mmCIF file with all atom_site columns, C-alpha atoms in Angstrom:
data_model
loop_
_atom_site.group_PDB
_atom_site.id
_atom_site.type_symbol
_atom_site.label_atom_id
_atom_site.label_alt_id
_atom_site.label_comp_id
_atom_site.label_asym_id
_atom_site.label_entity_id
_atom_site.label_seq_id
_atom_site.pdbx_PDB_ins_code
_atom_site.Cartn_x
_atom_site.Cartn_y
_atom_site.Cartn_z
_atom_site.occupancy
_atom_site.B_iso_or_equiv
_atom_site.pdbx_formal_charge
_atom_site.auth_seq_id
_atom_site.auth_comp_id
_atom_site.auth_asym_id
_atom_site.auth_atom_id
_atom_site.pdbx_PDB_model_num
ATOM 1   C CA . MET A 1 1   ? -6.691  26.687 60.537 1.00 0.00 ? 1   MET A CA 1
ATOM 2   C CA . SER A 1 2   ? -6.623  30.488 61.162 1.00 0.00 ? 2   SER A CA 1
ATOM 3   C CA . THR A 1 3   ? -8.951  31.236 58.084 1.00 0.00 ? 3   THR A CA 1
ATOM 4   C CA . ILE A 1 4   ? -11.534 28.849 59.679 1.00 0.00 ? 4   ILE A CA 1
ATOM 5   C CA . ILE A 1 5   ? -11.269 30.948 63.005 1.00 0.00 ? 5   ILE A CA 1
ATOM 6   C CA . ILE A 1 6   ? -11.692 34.228 61.123 1.00 0.00 ? 6   ILE A CA 1
ATOM 7   C CA . ILE A 1 7   ? -14.835 32.902 59.287 1.00 0.00 ? 7   ILE A CA 1
ATOM 8   C CA . ILE A 1 8   ? -16.482 31.546 62.540 1.00 0.00 ? 8   ILE A CA 1
ATOM 9   C CA . ILE A 1 9   ? -15.743 35.058 64.240 1.00 0.00 ? 9   ILE A CA 1
ATOM 10  C CA . ILE A 1 10  ? -17.360 36.924 61.186 1.00 0.00 ? 10  ILE A CA 1
ATOM 11  C CA . ILE A 1 11  ? -20.295 34.562 61.298 1.00 0.00 ? 11  ILE A CA 1
ATOM 12  C CA . ILE A 1 12  ? -20.684 35.139 65.053 1.00 0.00 ? 12  ILE A CA 1
ATOM 13  C CA . ILE A 1 13  ? -20.626 38.881 64.450 1.00 0.00 ? 13  ILE A CA 1
ATOM 14  C CA . ILE A 1 14  ? -23.350 38.801 61.897 1.00 0.00 ? 14  ILE A CA 1
ATOM 15  C CA . ILE A 1 15  ? -25.512 36.639 64.203 1.00 0.00 ? 15  ILE A CA 1
ATOM 16  C CA . MET A 1 16  ? -25.034 39.344 67.159 1.00 0.00 ? 16  MET A CA 1
ATOM 17  C CA . LEU A 1 17  ? -25.721 42.252 64.720 1.00 0.00 ? 17  LEU A CA 1
ATOM 18  C CA . PHE A 1 18  ? -29.158 40.641 63.845 1.00 0.00 ? 18  PHE A CA 1
ATOM 19  C CA . LYS A 1 19  ? -29.875 40.003 67.486 1.00 0.00 ? 19  LYS A CA 1
ATOM 20  C CA . ILE A 1 20  ? -29.365 43.718 68.211 1.00 0.00 ? 20  ILE A CA 1
ATOM 21  C CA . MET A 1 21  ? -31.311 44.823 65.247 1.00 0.00 ? 21  MET A CA 1
ATOM 22  C CA . ARG A 1 22  ? -34.185 42.635 66.557 1.00 0.00 ? 22  ARG A CA 1
ATOM 23  C CA . LYS A 1 23  ? -34.100 44.549 69.509 1.00 0.00 ? 23  LYS A CA 1
ATOM 24  C CA . ILE A 1 24  ? -33.889 47.877 67.973 1.00 0.00 ? 24  ILE A CA 1
ATOM 25  C CA . PHE A 1 25  ? -36.823 47.241 65.476 1.00 0.00 ? 25  PHE A CA 1
ATOM 26  C CA . GLY A 1 26  ? -38.904 45.591 67.943 1.00 0.00 ? 26  GLY A CA 1
ATOM 27  C CA . LEU A 1 27  ? -41.767 43.157 67.359 1.00 0.00 ? 27  LEU A CA 1
ATOM 28  C CA . THR A 1 28  ? -44.264 42.791 64.344 1.00 0.00 ? 28  THR A CA 1
ATOM 29  C CA . SER A 1 29  ? -47.942 42.601 64.603 1.00 0.00 ? 29  SER A CA 1
ATOM 30  C CA . THR A 1 30  ? -49.495 39.684 62.738 1.00 0.00 ? 30  THR A CA 1
ATOM 31  C CA . ASP A 1 31  ? -52.914 39.697 60.987 1.00 0.00 ? 31  ASP A CA 1
ATOM 32  C CA . TYR A 1 32  ? -54.160 37.539 63.727 1.00 0.00 ? 32  TYR A CA 1
ATOM 33  C CA . GLY A 1 33  ? -53.385 40.085 66.581 1.00 0.00 ? 33  GLY A CA 1
ATOM 34  C CA . TYR A 1 34  ? -50.260 38.211 67.656 1.00 0.00 ? 34  TYR A CA 1
ATOM 35  C CA . TRP A 1 35  ? -46.720 39.655 68.027 1.00 0.00 ? 35  TRP A CA 1
ATOM 36  C CA . ARG A 1 36  ? -43.606 38.025 66.624 1.00 0.00 ? 36  ARG A CA 1
ATOM 37  C CA . ILE A 1 37  ? -40.018 38.952 66.161 1.00 0.00 ? 37  ILE A CA 1
ATOM 38  C CA . LYS A 1 38  ? -38.684 40.155 62.828 1.00 0.00 ? 38  LYS A CA 1
ATOM 39  C CA . ILE A 1 39  ? -36.790 37.535 60.728 1.00 0.00 ? 39  ILE A CA 1
ATOM 40  C CA . ASN A 1 40  ? -33.362 38.374 58.881 1.00 0.00 ? 40  ASN A CA 1
ATOM 41  C CA . GLN A 1 41  ? -34.984 38.967 55.664 1.00 0.00 ? 41  GLN A CA 1
ATOM 42  C CA . GLU A 1 42  ? -37.416 41.702 57.172 1.00 0.00 ? 42  GLU A CA 1
ATOM 43  C CA . ILE A 1 43  ? -34.375 43.281 58.823 1.00 0.00 ? 43  ILE A CA 1
ATOM 44  C CA . ASN A 1 44  ? -32.464 43.444 55.629 1.00 0.00 ? 44  ASN A CA 1
ATOM 45  C CA . ASP A 1 45  ? -35.455 44.877 54.000 1.00 0.00 ? 45  ASP A CA 1
ATOM 46  C CA . ILE A 1 46  ? -35.740 47.687 56.497 1.00 0.00 ? 46  ILE A CA 1
ATOM 47  C CA . LEU A 1 47  ? -31.990 48.615 56.353 1.00 0.00 ? 47  LEU A CA 1
ATOM 48  C CA . LYS A 1 48  ? -31.936 48.293 52.520 1.00 0.00 ? 48  LYS A CA 1
ATOM 49  C CA . GLY A 1 49  ? -28.003 48.396 52.731 1.00 0.00 ? 49  GLY A CA 1
ATOM 50  C CA . LYS A 1 50  ? -27.855 51.392 55.091 1.00 0.00 ? 50  LYS A CA 1
ATOM 51  C CA . ASN A 1 51  ? -24.930 52.002 57.298 1.00 0.00 ? 51  ASN A CA 1
ATOM 52  C CA . ILE A 1 52  ? -25.972 50.586 60.720 1.00 0.00 ? 52  ILE A CA 1
ATOM 53  C CA . ILE A 1 53  ? -23.984 53.197 62.623 1.00 0.00 ? 53  ILE A CA 1
ATOM 54  C CA . ARG A 1 54  ? -25.757 56.005 60.762 1.00 0.00 ? 54  ARG A CA 1
ATOM 55  C CA . PHE A 1 55  ? -29.131 54.435 61.697 1.00 0.00 ? 55  PHE A CA 1
ATOM 56  C CA . ILE A 1 56  ? -28.391 53.957 65.422 1.00 0.00 ? 56  ILE A CA 1
ATOM 57  C CA . LYS A 1 57  ? -27.188 57.533 65.675 1.00 0.00 ? 57  LYS A CA 1
ATOM 58  C CA . LYS A 1 58  ? -30.170 58.849 63.887 1.00 0.00 ? 58  LYS A CA 1
ATOM 59  C CA . GLN A 1 59  ? -32.537 56.804 66.093 1.00 0.00 ? 59  GLN A CA 1
ATOM 60  C CA . ARG A 1 60  ? -30.675 58.367 69.137 1.00 0.00 ? 60  ARG A CA 1
ATOM 61  C CA . LEU A 1 61  ? -31.273 61.823 67.999 1.00 0.00 ? 61  LEU A CA 1
ATOM 62  C CA . ASN A 1 62  ? -34.880 61.088 67.236 1.00 0.00 ? 62  ASN A CA 1
ATOM 63  C CA . TRP A 1 63  ? -35.444 59.892 70.778 1.00 0.00 ? 63  TRP A CA 1
ATOM 64  C CA . LEU A 1 64  ? -33.464 62.935 72.075 1.00 0.00 ? 64  LEU A CA 1
ATOM 65  C CA . GLY A 1 65  ? -36.020 65.205 70.430 1.00 0.00 ? 65  GLY A CA 1
ATOM 66  C CA . HIS A 1 66  ? -38.870 63.274 71.662 1.00 0.00 ? 66  HIS A CA 1
ATOM 67  C CA . VAL A 1 67  ? -37.544 63.379 75.438 1.00 0.00 ? 67  VAL A CA 1
ATOM 68  C CA . GLU A 1 68  ? -36.827 67.082 75.032 1.00 0.00 ? 68  GLU A CA 1
ATOM 69  C CA . ARG A 1 69  ? -40.440 67.752 74.082 1.00 0.00 ? 69  ARG A CA 1
ATOM 70  C CA . MET A 1 70  ? -41.827 65.924 77.170 1.00 0.00 ? 70  MET A CA 1
ATOM 71  C CA . ALA A 1 71  ? -43.174 67.789 79.995 1.00 0.00 ? 71  ALA A CA 1
ATOM 72  C CA . GLU A 1 72  ? -40.722 68.553 82.780 1.00 0.00 ? 72  GLU A CA 1
ATOM 73  C CA . ASP A 1 73  ? -42.586 66.416 85.351 1.00 0.00 ? 73  ASP A CA 1
ATOM 74  C CA . ASN A 1 74  ? -42.571 63.361 83.073 1.00 0.00 ? 74  ASN A CA 1
ATOM 75  C CA . ILE A 1 75  ? -40.670 60.432 84.588 1.00 0.00 ? 75  ILE A CA 1
ATOM 76  C CA . VAL A 1 76  ? -38.420 60.214 81.643 1.00 0.00 ? 76  VAL A CA 1
ATOM 77  C CA . GLN A 1 77  ? -37.282 63.911 82.138 1.00 0.00 ? 77  GLN A CA 1
ATOM 78  C CA . LYS A 1 78  ? -36.759 63.129 85.854 1.00 0.00 ? 78  LYS A CA 1
ATOM 79  C CA . ILE A 1 79  ? -34.461 60.211 84.952 1.00 0.00 ? 79  ILE A CA 1
ATOM 80  C CA . LYS A 1 80  ? -32.612 62.255 82.322 1.00 0.00 ? 80  LYS A CA 1
ATOM 81  C CA . ARG A 1 81  ? -31.756 64.909 84.897 1.00 0.00 ? 81  ARG A CA 1
ATOM 82  C CA . TRP A 1 82  ? -30.897 62.529 87.743 1.00 0.00 ? 82  TRP A CA 1
ATOM 83  C CA . LYS A 1 83  ? -27.310 62.479 88.959 1.00 0.00 ? 83  LYS A CA 1
ATOM 84  C CA . SER A 1 84  ? -25.986 59.441 90.834 1.00 0.00 ? 84  SER A CA 1
ATOM 85  C CA . MET A 1 85  ? -24.531 59.866 94.186 1.00 0.00 ? 85  MET A CA 1
ATOM 86  C CA . SER A 1 86  ? -22.260 56.873 93.977 1.00 0.00 ? 86  SER A CA 1
ATOM 87  C CA . LYS A 1 87  ? -18.641 57.245 92.768 1.00 0.00 ? 87  LYS A CA 1
ATOM 88  C CA . ARG A 1 88  ? -17.477 55.826 89.287 1.00 0.00 ? 88  ARG A CA 1
ATOM 89  C CA . PRO A 1 89  ? -14.954 53.185 89.226 1.00 0.00 ? 89  PRO A CA 1
ATOM 90  C CA . ILE A 1 90  ? -11.188 54.026 88.871 1.00 0.00 ? 90  ILE A CA 1
ATOM 91  C CA . GLY A 1 91  ? -10.121 54.192 85.319 1.00 0.00 ? 91  GLY A CA 1
ATOM 92  C CA . ARG A 1 92  ? -11.846 55.408 82.231 1.00 0.00 ? 92  ARG A CA 1
ATOM 93  C CA . PRO A 1 93  ? -15.532 56.036 83.006 1.00 0.00 ? 93  PRO A CA 1
ATOM 94  C CA . LYS A 1 94  ? -18.166 53.977 80.996 1.00 0.00 ? 94  LYS A CA 1
ATOM 95  C CA . THR A 1 95  ? -20.017 56.433 78.511 1.00 0.00 ? 95  THR A CA 1
ATOM 96  C CA . ARG A 1 96  ? -23.516 57.075 79.028 1.00 0.00 ? 96  ARG A CA 1
ATOM 97  C CA . TRP A 1 97  ? -26.242 57.485 76.407 1.00 0.00 ? 97  TRP A CA 1
ATOM 98  C CA . GLU A 1 98  ? -26.233 61.078 77.068 1.00 0.00 ? 98  GLU A CA 1
ATOM 99  C CA . ASP A 1 99  ? -22.576 61.520 76.320 1.00 0.00 ? 99  ASP A CA 1
ATOM 100 C CA . ASP A 1 100 ? -23.000 59.662 73.023 1.00 0.00 ? 100 ASP A CA 1
ATOM 101 C CA . VAL A 1 101 ? -25.853 61.875 71.889 1.00 0.00 ? 101 VAL A CA 1
ATOM 102 C CA . LEU A 1 102 ? -24.040 65.065 72.882 1.00 0.00 ? 102 LEU A CA 1
ATOM 103 C CA . GLU A 1 103 ? -21.205 63.785 70.868 1.00 0.00 ? 103 GLU A CA 1
ATOM 104 C CA . ASP A 1 104 ? -23.470 63.289 67.929 1.00 0.00 ? 104 ASP A CA 1
ATOM 105 C CA . ILE A 1 105 ? -24.832 66.903 68.365 1.00 0.00 ? 105 ILE A CA 1
ATOM 106 C CA . ARG A 1 106 ? -21.176 68.180 68.572 1.00 0.00 ? 106 ARG A CA 1
ATOM 107 C CA . SER A 1 107 ? -20.445 66.530 65.356 1.00 0.00 ? 107 SER A CA 1
ATOM 108 C CA . ILE A 1 108 ? -23.372 68.131 63.395 1.00 0.00 ? 108 ILE A CA 1
ATOM 109 C CA . ASN A 1 109 ? -22.534 71.697 64.702 1.00 0.00 ? 109 ASN A CA 1
ATOM 110 C CA . ILE A 1 110 ? -26.035 72.668 65.704 1.00 0.00 ? 110 ILE A CA 1
ATOM 111 C CA . SER A 1 111 ? -26.437 75.557 68.360 1.00 0.00 ? 111 SER A CA 1
ATOM 112 C CA . ASN A 1 112 ? -29.301 75.773 70.661 1.00 0.00 ? 112 ASN A CA 1
ATOM 113 C CA . TRP A 1 113 ? -30.349 72.168 69.925 1.00 0.00 ? 113 TRP A CA 1
ATOM 114 C CA . ASN A 1 114 ? -32.617 72.361 72.926 1.00 0.00 ? 114 ASN A CA 1
ATOM 115 C CA . LYS A 1 115 ? -34.808 74.979 71.305 1.00 0.00 ? 115 LYS A CA 1
ATOM 116 C CA . VAL A 1 116 ? -34.833 73.206 67.684 1.00 0.00 ? 116 VAL A CA 1
ATOM 117 C CA . ALA A 1 117 ? -35.877 69.947 69.442 1.00 0.00 ? 117 ALA A CA 1
ATOM 118 C CA . GLN A 1 118 ? -38.915 71.681 70.851 1.00 0.00 ? 118 GLN A CA 1
ATOM 119 C CA . ASN A 1 119 ? -40.303 72.022 67.180 1.00 0.00 ? 119 ASN A CA 1
ATOM 120 C CA . ARG A 1 120 ? -40.852 68.579 65.974 1.00 0.00 ? 120 ARG A CA 1
ATOM 121 C CA . ASP A 1 121 ? -40.765 69.442 62.201 1.00 0.00 ? 121 ASP A CA 1
ATOM 122 C CA . SER A 1 122 ? -37.399 71.411 62.401 1.00 0.00 ? 122 SER A CA 1
ATOM 123 C CA . TRP A 1 123 ? -35.859 68.581 64.524 1.00 0.00 ? 123 TRP A CA 1
ATOM 124 C CA . LYS A 1 124 ? -37.024 66.082 62.070 1.00 0.00 ? 124 LYS A CA 1
ATOM 125 C CA . LYS A 1 125 ? -35.223 68.142 59.422 1.00 0.00 ? 125 LYS A CA 1
ATOM 126 C CA . VAL A 1 126 ? -31.936 68.191 61.359 1.00 0.00 ? 126 VAL A CA 1
ATOM 127 C CA . VAL A 1 127 ? -32.144 64.392 62.110 1.00 0.00 ? 127 VAL A CA 1
ATOM 128 C CA . GLU A 1 128 ? -32.593 63.743 58.309 1.00 0.00 ? 128 GLU A CA 1
ATOM 129 C CA . GLN A 1 129 ? -29.730 65.992 57.436 1.00 0.00 ? 129 GLN A CA 1
ATOM 130 C CA . THR A 1 130 ? -27.394 64.057 59.937 1.00 0.00 ? 130 THR A CA 1
ATOM 131 C CA . GLY A 1 131 ? -28.034 60.930 58.209 1.00 0.00 ? 131 GLY A CA 1
ATOM 132 C CA . THR A 1 132 ? -26.090 62.187 55.267 1.00 0.00 ? 132 THR A CA 1
ATOM 133 C CA . LEU A 1 133 ? -23.333 63.902 57.407 1.00 0.00 ? 133 LEU A CA 1
ATOM 134 C CA . TYR A 1 134 ? -22.074 60.931 59.319 1.00 0.00 ? 134 TYR A CA 1
ATOM 135 C CA . ARG A 1 135 ? -18.975 59.422 57.895 1.00 0.00 ? 135 ARG A CA 1
ATOM 136 C CA . SER A 1 136 ? -18.809 56.298 60.127 1.00 0.00 ? 136 SER A CA 1
#
């Protein structure tokens, strides 16, 4: 009985994983100008057996570089700098996107990442190198 439950849990995890990956990879344009979601085989072809955690961390760093190169008056920059006036709940606070990205940067030991991110080519090299450095 417990083996069946474990198999069901594994299947549910795999299903949720593909749902998440569909959100990350977005839609696909068809030859007729329509948009559709990616099927499981397309997601498998994109990943090619890569570690999903590494892929997500790489995408986060890519987006961080993109945001850092935006103009200071851009709405995304304003949202990134915005500080909430409300109090956080008692207990361990939820991690924010920025906390995760800064932890990724600390793990690769890069100094002056703000300046490196301003140059697209150098930031791209940093992000590509980080894909091989992550262990998780």
